[in-house]
Coordinates of C-alpha atoms and ligand atoms in Angstrom, one line a residue:
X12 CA 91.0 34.0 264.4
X13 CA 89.4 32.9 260.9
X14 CA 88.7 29.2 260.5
X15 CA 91.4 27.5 258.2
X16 CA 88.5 26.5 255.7
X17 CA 88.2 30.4 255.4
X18 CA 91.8 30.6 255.4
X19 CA 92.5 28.5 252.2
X20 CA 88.6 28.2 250.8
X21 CA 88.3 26.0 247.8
X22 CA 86.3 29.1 245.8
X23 CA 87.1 32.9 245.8
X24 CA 89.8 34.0 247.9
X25 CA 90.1 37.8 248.9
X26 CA 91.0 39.4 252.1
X27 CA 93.1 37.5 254.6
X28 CA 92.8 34.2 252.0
X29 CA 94.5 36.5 248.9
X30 CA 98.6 35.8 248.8
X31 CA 100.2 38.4 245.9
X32 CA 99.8 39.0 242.7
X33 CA 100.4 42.6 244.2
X34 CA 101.8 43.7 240.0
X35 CA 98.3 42.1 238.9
X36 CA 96.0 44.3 240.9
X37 CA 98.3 47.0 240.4
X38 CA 97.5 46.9 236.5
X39 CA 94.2 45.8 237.0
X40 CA 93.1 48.9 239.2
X41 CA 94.8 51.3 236.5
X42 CA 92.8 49.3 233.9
X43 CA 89.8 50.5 235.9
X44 CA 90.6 53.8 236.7
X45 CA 91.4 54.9 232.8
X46 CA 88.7 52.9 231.2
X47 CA 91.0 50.5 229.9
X48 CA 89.3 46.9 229.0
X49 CA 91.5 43.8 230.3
X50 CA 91.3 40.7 229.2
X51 CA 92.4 38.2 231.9
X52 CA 93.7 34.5 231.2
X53 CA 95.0 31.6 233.0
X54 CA 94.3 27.9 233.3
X55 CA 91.2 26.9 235.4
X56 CA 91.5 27.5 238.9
X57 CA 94.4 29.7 239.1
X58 CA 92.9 32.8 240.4
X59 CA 91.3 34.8 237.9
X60 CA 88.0 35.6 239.4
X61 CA 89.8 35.8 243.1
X62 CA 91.9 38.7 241.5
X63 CA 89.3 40.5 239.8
X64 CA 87.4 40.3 243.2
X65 CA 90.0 41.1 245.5
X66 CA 91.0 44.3 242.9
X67 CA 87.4 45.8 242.9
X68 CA 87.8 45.4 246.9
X69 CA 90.5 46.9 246.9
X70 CA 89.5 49.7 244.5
X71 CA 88.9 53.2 246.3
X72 CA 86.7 54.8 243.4
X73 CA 83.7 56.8 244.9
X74 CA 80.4 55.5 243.3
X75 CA 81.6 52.4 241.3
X76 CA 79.3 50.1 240.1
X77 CA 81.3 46.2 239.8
X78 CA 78.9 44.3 237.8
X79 CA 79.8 40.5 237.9
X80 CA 78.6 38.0 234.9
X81 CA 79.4 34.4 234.8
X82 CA 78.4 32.9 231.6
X83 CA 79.8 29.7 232.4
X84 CA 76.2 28.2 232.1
X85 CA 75.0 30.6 228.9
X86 CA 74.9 28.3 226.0
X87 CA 73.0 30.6 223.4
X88 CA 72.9 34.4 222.6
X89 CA 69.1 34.8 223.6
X90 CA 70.9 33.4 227.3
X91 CA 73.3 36.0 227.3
X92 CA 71.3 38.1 226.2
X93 CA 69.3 38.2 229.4
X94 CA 71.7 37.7 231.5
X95 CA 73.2 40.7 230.3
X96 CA 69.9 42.9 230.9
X97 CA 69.6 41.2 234.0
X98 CA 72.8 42.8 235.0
X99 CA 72.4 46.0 233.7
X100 CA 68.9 46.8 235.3
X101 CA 70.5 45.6 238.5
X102 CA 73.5 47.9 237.3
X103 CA 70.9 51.1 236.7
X104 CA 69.4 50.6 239.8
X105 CA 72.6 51.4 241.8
X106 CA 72.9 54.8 240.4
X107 CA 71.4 56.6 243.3
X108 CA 69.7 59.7 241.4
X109 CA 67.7 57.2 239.4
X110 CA 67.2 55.2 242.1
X111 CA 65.7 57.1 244.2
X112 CA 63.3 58.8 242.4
X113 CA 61.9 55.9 240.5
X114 CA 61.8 53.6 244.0
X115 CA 59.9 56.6 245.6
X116 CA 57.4 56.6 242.7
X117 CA 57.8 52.8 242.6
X118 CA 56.5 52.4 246.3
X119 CA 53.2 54.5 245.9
X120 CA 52.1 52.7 243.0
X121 CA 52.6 49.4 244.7
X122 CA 50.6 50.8 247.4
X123 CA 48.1 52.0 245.3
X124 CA 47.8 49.0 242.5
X125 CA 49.6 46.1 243.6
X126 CA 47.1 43.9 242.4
X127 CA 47.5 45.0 238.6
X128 CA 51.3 44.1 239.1
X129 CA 52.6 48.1 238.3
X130 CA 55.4 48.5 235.9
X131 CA 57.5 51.7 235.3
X132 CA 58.1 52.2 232.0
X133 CA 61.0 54.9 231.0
X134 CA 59.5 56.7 228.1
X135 CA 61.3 60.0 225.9
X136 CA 59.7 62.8 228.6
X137 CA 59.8 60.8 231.8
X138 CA 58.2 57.8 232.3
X139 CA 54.6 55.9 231.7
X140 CA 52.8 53.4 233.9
X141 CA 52.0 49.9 233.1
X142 CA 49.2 47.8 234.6
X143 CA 49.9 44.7 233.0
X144 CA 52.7 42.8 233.1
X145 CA 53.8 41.8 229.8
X146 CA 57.3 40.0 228.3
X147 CA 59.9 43.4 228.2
X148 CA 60.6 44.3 224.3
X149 CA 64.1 42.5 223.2
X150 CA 66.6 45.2 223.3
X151 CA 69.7 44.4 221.5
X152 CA 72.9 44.0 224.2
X153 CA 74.7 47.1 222.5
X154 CA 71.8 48.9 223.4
X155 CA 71.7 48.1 227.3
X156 CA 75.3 48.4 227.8
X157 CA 75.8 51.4 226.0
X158 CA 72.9 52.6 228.0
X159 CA 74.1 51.6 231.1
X160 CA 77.2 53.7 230.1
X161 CA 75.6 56.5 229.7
X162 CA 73.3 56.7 232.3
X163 CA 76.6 56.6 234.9
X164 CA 78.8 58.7 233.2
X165 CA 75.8 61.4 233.4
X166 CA 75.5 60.8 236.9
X167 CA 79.1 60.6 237.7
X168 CA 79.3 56.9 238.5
X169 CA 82.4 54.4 237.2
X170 CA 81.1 50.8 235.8
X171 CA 83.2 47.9 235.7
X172 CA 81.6 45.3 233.7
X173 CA 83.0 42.0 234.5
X174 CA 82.4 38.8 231.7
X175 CA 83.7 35.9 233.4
X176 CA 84.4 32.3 231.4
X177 CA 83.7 34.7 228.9
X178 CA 85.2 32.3 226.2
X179 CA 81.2 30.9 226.1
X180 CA 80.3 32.8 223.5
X181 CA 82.5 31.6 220.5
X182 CA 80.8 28.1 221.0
X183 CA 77.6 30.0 220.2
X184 CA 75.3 30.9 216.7
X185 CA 75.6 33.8 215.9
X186 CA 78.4 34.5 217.6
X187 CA 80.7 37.4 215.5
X188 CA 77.6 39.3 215.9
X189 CA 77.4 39.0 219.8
X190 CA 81.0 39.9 219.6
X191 CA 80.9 42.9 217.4
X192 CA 77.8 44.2 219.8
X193 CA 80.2 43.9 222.8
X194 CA 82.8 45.5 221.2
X195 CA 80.4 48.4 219.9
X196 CA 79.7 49.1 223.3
X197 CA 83.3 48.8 224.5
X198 CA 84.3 51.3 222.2
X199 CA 82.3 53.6 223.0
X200 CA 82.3 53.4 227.1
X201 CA 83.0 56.6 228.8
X202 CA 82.5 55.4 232.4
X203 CA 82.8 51.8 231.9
X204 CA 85.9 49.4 232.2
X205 CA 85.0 46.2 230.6
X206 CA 87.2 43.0 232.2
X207 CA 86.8 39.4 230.5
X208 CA 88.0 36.3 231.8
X209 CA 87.9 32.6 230.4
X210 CA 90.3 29.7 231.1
X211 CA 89.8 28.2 227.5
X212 CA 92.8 30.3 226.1
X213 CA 92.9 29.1 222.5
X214 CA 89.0 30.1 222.2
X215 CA 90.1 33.5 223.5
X216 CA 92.9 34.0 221.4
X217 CA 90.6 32.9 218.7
X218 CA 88.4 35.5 219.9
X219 CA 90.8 38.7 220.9
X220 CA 94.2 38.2 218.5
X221 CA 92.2 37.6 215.1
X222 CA 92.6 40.5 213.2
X223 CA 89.0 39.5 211.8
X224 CA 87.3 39.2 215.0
X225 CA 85.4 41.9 216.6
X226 CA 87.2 41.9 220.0
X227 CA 90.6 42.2 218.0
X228 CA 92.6 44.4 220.1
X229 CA 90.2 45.9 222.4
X230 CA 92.2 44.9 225.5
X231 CA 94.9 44.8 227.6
X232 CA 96.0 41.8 228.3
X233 CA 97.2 39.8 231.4
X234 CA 98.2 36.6 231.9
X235 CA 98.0 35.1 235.2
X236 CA 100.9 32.6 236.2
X237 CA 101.4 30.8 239.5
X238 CA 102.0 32.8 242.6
X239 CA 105.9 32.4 242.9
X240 CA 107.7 30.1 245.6
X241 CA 109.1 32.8 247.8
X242 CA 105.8 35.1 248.0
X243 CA 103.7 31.8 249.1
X244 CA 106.3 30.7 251.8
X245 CA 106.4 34.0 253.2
X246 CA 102.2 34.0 253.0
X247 CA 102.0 30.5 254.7
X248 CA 104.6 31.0 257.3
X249 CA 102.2 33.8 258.2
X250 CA 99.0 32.0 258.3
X251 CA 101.2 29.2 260.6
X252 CA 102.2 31.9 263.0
X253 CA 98.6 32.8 263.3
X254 CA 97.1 29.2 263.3
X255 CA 99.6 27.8 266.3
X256 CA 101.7 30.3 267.4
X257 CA 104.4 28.2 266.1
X258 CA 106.7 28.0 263.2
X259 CA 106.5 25.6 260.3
X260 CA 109.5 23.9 259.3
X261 CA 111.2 25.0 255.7
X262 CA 111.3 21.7 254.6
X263 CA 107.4 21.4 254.8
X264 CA 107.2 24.4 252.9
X265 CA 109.1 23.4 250.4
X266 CA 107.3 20.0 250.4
X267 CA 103.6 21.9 249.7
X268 CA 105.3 23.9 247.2
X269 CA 106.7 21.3 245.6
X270 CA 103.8 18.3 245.4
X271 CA 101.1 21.5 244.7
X272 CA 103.4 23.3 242.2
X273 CA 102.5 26.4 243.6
X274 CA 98.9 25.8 241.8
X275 CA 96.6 27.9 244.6
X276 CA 93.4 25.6 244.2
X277 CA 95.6 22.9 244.8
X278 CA 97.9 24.8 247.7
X279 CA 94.3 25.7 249.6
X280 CA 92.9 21.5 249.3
X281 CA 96.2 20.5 251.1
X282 CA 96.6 23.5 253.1
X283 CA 92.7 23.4 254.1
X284 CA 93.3 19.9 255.6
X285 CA 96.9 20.6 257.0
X286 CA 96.0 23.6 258.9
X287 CA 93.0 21.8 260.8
X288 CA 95.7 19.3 263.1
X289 CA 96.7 20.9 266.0
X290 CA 100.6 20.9 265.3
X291 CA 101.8 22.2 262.4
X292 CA 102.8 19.5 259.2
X293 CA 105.8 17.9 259.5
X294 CA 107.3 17.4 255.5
X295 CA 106.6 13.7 255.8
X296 CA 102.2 14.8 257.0
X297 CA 102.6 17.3 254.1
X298 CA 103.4 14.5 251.5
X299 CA 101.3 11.9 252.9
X300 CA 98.5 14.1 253.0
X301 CA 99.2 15.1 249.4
X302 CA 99.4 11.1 248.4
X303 CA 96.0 10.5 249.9
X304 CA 94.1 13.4 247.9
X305 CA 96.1 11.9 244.6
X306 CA 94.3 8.5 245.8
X307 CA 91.2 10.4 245.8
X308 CA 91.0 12.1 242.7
X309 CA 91.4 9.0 240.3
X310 CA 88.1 8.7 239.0
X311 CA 88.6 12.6 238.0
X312 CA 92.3 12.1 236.4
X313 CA 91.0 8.7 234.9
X314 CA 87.7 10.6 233.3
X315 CA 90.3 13.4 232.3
X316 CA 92.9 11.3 230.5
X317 CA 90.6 9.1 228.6
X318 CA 89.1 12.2 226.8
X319 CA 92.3 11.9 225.2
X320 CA 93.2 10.1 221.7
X321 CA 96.0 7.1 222.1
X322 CA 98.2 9.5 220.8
X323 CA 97.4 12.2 223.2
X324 CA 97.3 10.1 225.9
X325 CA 100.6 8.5 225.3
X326 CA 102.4 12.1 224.9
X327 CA 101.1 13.2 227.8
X328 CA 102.6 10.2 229.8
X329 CA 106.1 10.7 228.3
X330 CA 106.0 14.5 229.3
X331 CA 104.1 14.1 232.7
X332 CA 106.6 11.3 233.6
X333 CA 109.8 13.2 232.1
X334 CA 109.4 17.0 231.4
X335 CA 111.7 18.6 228.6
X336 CA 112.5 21.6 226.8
X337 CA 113.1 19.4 223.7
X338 CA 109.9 17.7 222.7
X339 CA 110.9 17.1 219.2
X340 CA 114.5 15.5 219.6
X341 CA 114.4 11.7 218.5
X342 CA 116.3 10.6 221.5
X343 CA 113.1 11.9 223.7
X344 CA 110.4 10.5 220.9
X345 CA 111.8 7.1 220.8
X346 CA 109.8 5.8 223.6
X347 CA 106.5 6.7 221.7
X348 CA 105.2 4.7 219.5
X349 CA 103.1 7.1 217.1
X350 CA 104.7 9.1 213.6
X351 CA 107.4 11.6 214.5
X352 CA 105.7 14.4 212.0
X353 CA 102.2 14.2 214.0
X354 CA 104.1 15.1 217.2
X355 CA 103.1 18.8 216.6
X356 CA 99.8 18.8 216.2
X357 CA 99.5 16.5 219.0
X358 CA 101.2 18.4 221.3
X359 CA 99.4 21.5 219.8
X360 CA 96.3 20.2 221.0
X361 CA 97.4 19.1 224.6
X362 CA 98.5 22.4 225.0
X363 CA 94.9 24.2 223.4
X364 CA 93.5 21.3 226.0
X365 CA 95.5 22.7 228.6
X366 CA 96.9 19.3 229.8
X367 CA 100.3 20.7 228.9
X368 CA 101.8 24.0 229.4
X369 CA 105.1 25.5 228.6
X370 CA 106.9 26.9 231.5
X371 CA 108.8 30.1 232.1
X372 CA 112.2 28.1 231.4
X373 CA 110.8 27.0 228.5
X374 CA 110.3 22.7 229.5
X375 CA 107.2 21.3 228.4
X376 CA 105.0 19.5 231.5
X377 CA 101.7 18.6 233.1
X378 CA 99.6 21.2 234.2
X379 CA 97.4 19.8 236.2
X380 CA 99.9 18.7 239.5
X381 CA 97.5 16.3 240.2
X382 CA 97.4 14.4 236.3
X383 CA 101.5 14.4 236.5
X384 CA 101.3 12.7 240.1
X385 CA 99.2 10.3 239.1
X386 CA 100.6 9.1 236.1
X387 CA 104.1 9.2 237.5
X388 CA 102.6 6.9 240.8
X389 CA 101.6 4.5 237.9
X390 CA 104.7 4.4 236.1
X391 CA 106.8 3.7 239.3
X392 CA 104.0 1.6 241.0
X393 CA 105.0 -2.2 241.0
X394 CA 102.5 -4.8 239.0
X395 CA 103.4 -7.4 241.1
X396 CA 99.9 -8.0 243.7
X397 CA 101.5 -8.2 247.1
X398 CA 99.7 -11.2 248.9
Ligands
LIG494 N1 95.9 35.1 245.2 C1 95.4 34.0 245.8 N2 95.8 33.6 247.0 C2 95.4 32.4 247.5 N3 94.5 31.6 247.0 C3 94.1 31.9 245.8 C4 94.5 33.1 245.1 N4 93.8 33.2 243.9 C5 93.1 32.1 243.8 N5 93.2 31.3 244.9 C6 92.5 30.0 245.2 O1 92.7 29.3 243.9 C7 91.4 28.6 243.6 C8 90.9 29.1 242.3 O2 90.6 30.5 242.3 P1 89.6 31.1 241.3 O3 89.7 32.6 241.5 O4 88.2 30.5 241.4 O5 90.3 30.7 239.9 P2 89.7 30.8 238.4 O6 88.7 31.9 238.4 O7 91.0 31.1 237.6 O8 89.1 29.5 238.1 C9 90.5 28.9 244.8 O9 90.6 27.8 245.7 C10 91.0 30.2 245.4 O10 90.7 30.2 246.7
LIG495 MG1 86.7 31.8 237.8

């Protein structure tokens, strides 16, 4: 039996610890199989990278080569920039013909030289050897991606190049260019899918809907919402049975669904720590437990919320406490205190910040379960000091 902390793990999930999104992987895989680009976006934390993951697991392509970059900590092009040729000389090396060959060639010299630190340089009729180690020349990305591409689709090999919090590079100098080099080698891929992911959704629209951007239309894109109510009760009924051959109650379903909001990083923190007892949760465990972790998170919410403006901040508490589908009608704005015509813009910008969303029945709330609870624990909370 896995261990529930494998069961619900707080990073990736794939495997056994993967619940749905059965349509995603479904458009995802044919993505990869006809060289379509995708561009994947969600929230933080809602399963982007655990889908692309679980998909290329899933994936039965003979000789594919998944190339995975997170540029979550790239903060200028020279960074990407390596990390880029990082990934595509690791990429290169997987293509076995090449491989092979240069390894065997590779081996004798470090044998025979070691000392003078051998490098194999590919040259126009083969390739030349180095004795010194010097800095490699600064080949422009296009270059190595579209080389990459070529050098697989020669040899018969499939490429999925996977950019993850790829929404980095339009804080960056220089950044159209970047762009327009990514999407020169895009373009031209014979043998390589390109995926992209980022959580900050307004700097990828920026990036992929701007009809003077670069990336403008390159992709297919998909959205990633919550996992829905009925596929996650059947999934944790499942991992009950397994866990203690006993049958958790409905009601403490619908309790986890309800305090987690179906969010899966938050469904695996309460799950993880339910799913360690030796009995399954009663609702009343499930809600306590739930309580505590709000408890526990305070600093973070706190830090969160006072990134915010007063105005922000106080339009965020009316919709956390009381969610609507009419944000703009004066009976909802009286309780606010700031100009009825800045109530776009401010609500624009909680929405770019992703502290509100707009739900598939079209009522404005929270996003972050954990922010709502909170605030609405304040609001309720008594002031009175209970001696
Ligand atoms: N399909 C899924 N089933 C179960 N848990 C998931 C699923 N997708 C993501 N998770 C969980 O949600 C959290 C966030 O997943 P991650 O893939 O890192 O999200 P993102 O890349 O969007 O930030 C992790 O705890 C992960 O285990
Ligand atoms: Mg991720």
């Amino acid at each position: 039996m896995r261990h529930p902390l494998d069961i619900f793990p707080l990073d990736i999930a794939t495997g056994n610890a993967f619940c749905n999104r059965t349509q995603e992987i479904e458009r995802l895989s044919t993505n990869i199989e006809g060289v379509t680009h995708t561009l994947i976006t969600a929230p933080r934390r809602m399963g982007k990278t655990s889908l692309v993951i679980e998909t290329l697991n899933r994936l039965d392509i003979a000789r594919l080569i998944p190339v995975h970059l997170d540029l979550m900590l790239t903060s200028s092009p020279t960074s990407v920039q390596q990390y880029i040729l990082k990934a595509v000389g690791e990429g290169i090396s997987e293509i076995k013909p090449i491989a092979s060959k240069l390894n065997q060639a590779g081996q004798q010299l470090k044998k025979a030289l070691l000392s003078l630190r051998p490098q194999i340089e590919i040259t126009d009729d083969g390739f030349k050897i180095k004795l010194e180690a010097t800095k490699s020349p600064v080949e422009s990305i296009s270059d190595a991606l579209t080389g990459l591409d070529e050098l697989a689709n020669k040899h018969g090999y499939r490429v999925v190049f996977y950019m993850d919090e790829f929404q980095q590079l339009a804080d960056m100098a220089d950044n159209e260019t970047l762009e327009a080099a990514i999407r020169h080698a895009a373009q031209h891929a014979k043998a390589t899918a390109y995926i992209f992911t980022g959580s900050n959704r307004h700097m990828l629209s920026l990036m992929f809907d701007d009809s003077a951007r670069p990336l403008y239309h390159l992709c297919d894109k998909i959205v990633i919402e919550r996992i829905n109510t009925s596929e996650y009760a059947a999934y944790l009924k499942k991992q009950a049975k397994k866990r203690w051959k006993k049958p958790i109650t409905e009601t403490a379903i619908a309790t986890i669904m309800k305090c987690t909001q179906q969010h899966p990083y938050y469904v695996n923190v309460l799950c993880r720590h339910l799913w360690r007892e030796k009995t399954p949760p009663s609702a009343k465990k499930a809600m306590e437990a739930w309580c505590h972790y709000i408890q526990y998170e305070r600093g973070r919410v706190i830090s969160d919320i006072n990134k915010l403006s007063n105005n922000q901040r106080e339009l965020l508490i009316l919709i956390a406490n009381e969610p609507t589908d009419t944000p703009y009608a004066e009976h909802y704005l009286s309780r606010v205190n700031f100009a009825r015509g800045s109530v776009r813009n401010i609500l624009k910008a909680l929405i770019e910040q992703d502290f509100i969303l707009c739900d598939q029945n079209g009522f404005y709330r929270a996003q972050d379960p954990v922010i709502e609870a909170y605030i609405r624990h304040k609001q309720q909370g008594s002031s009175l000091i209970h001696v």
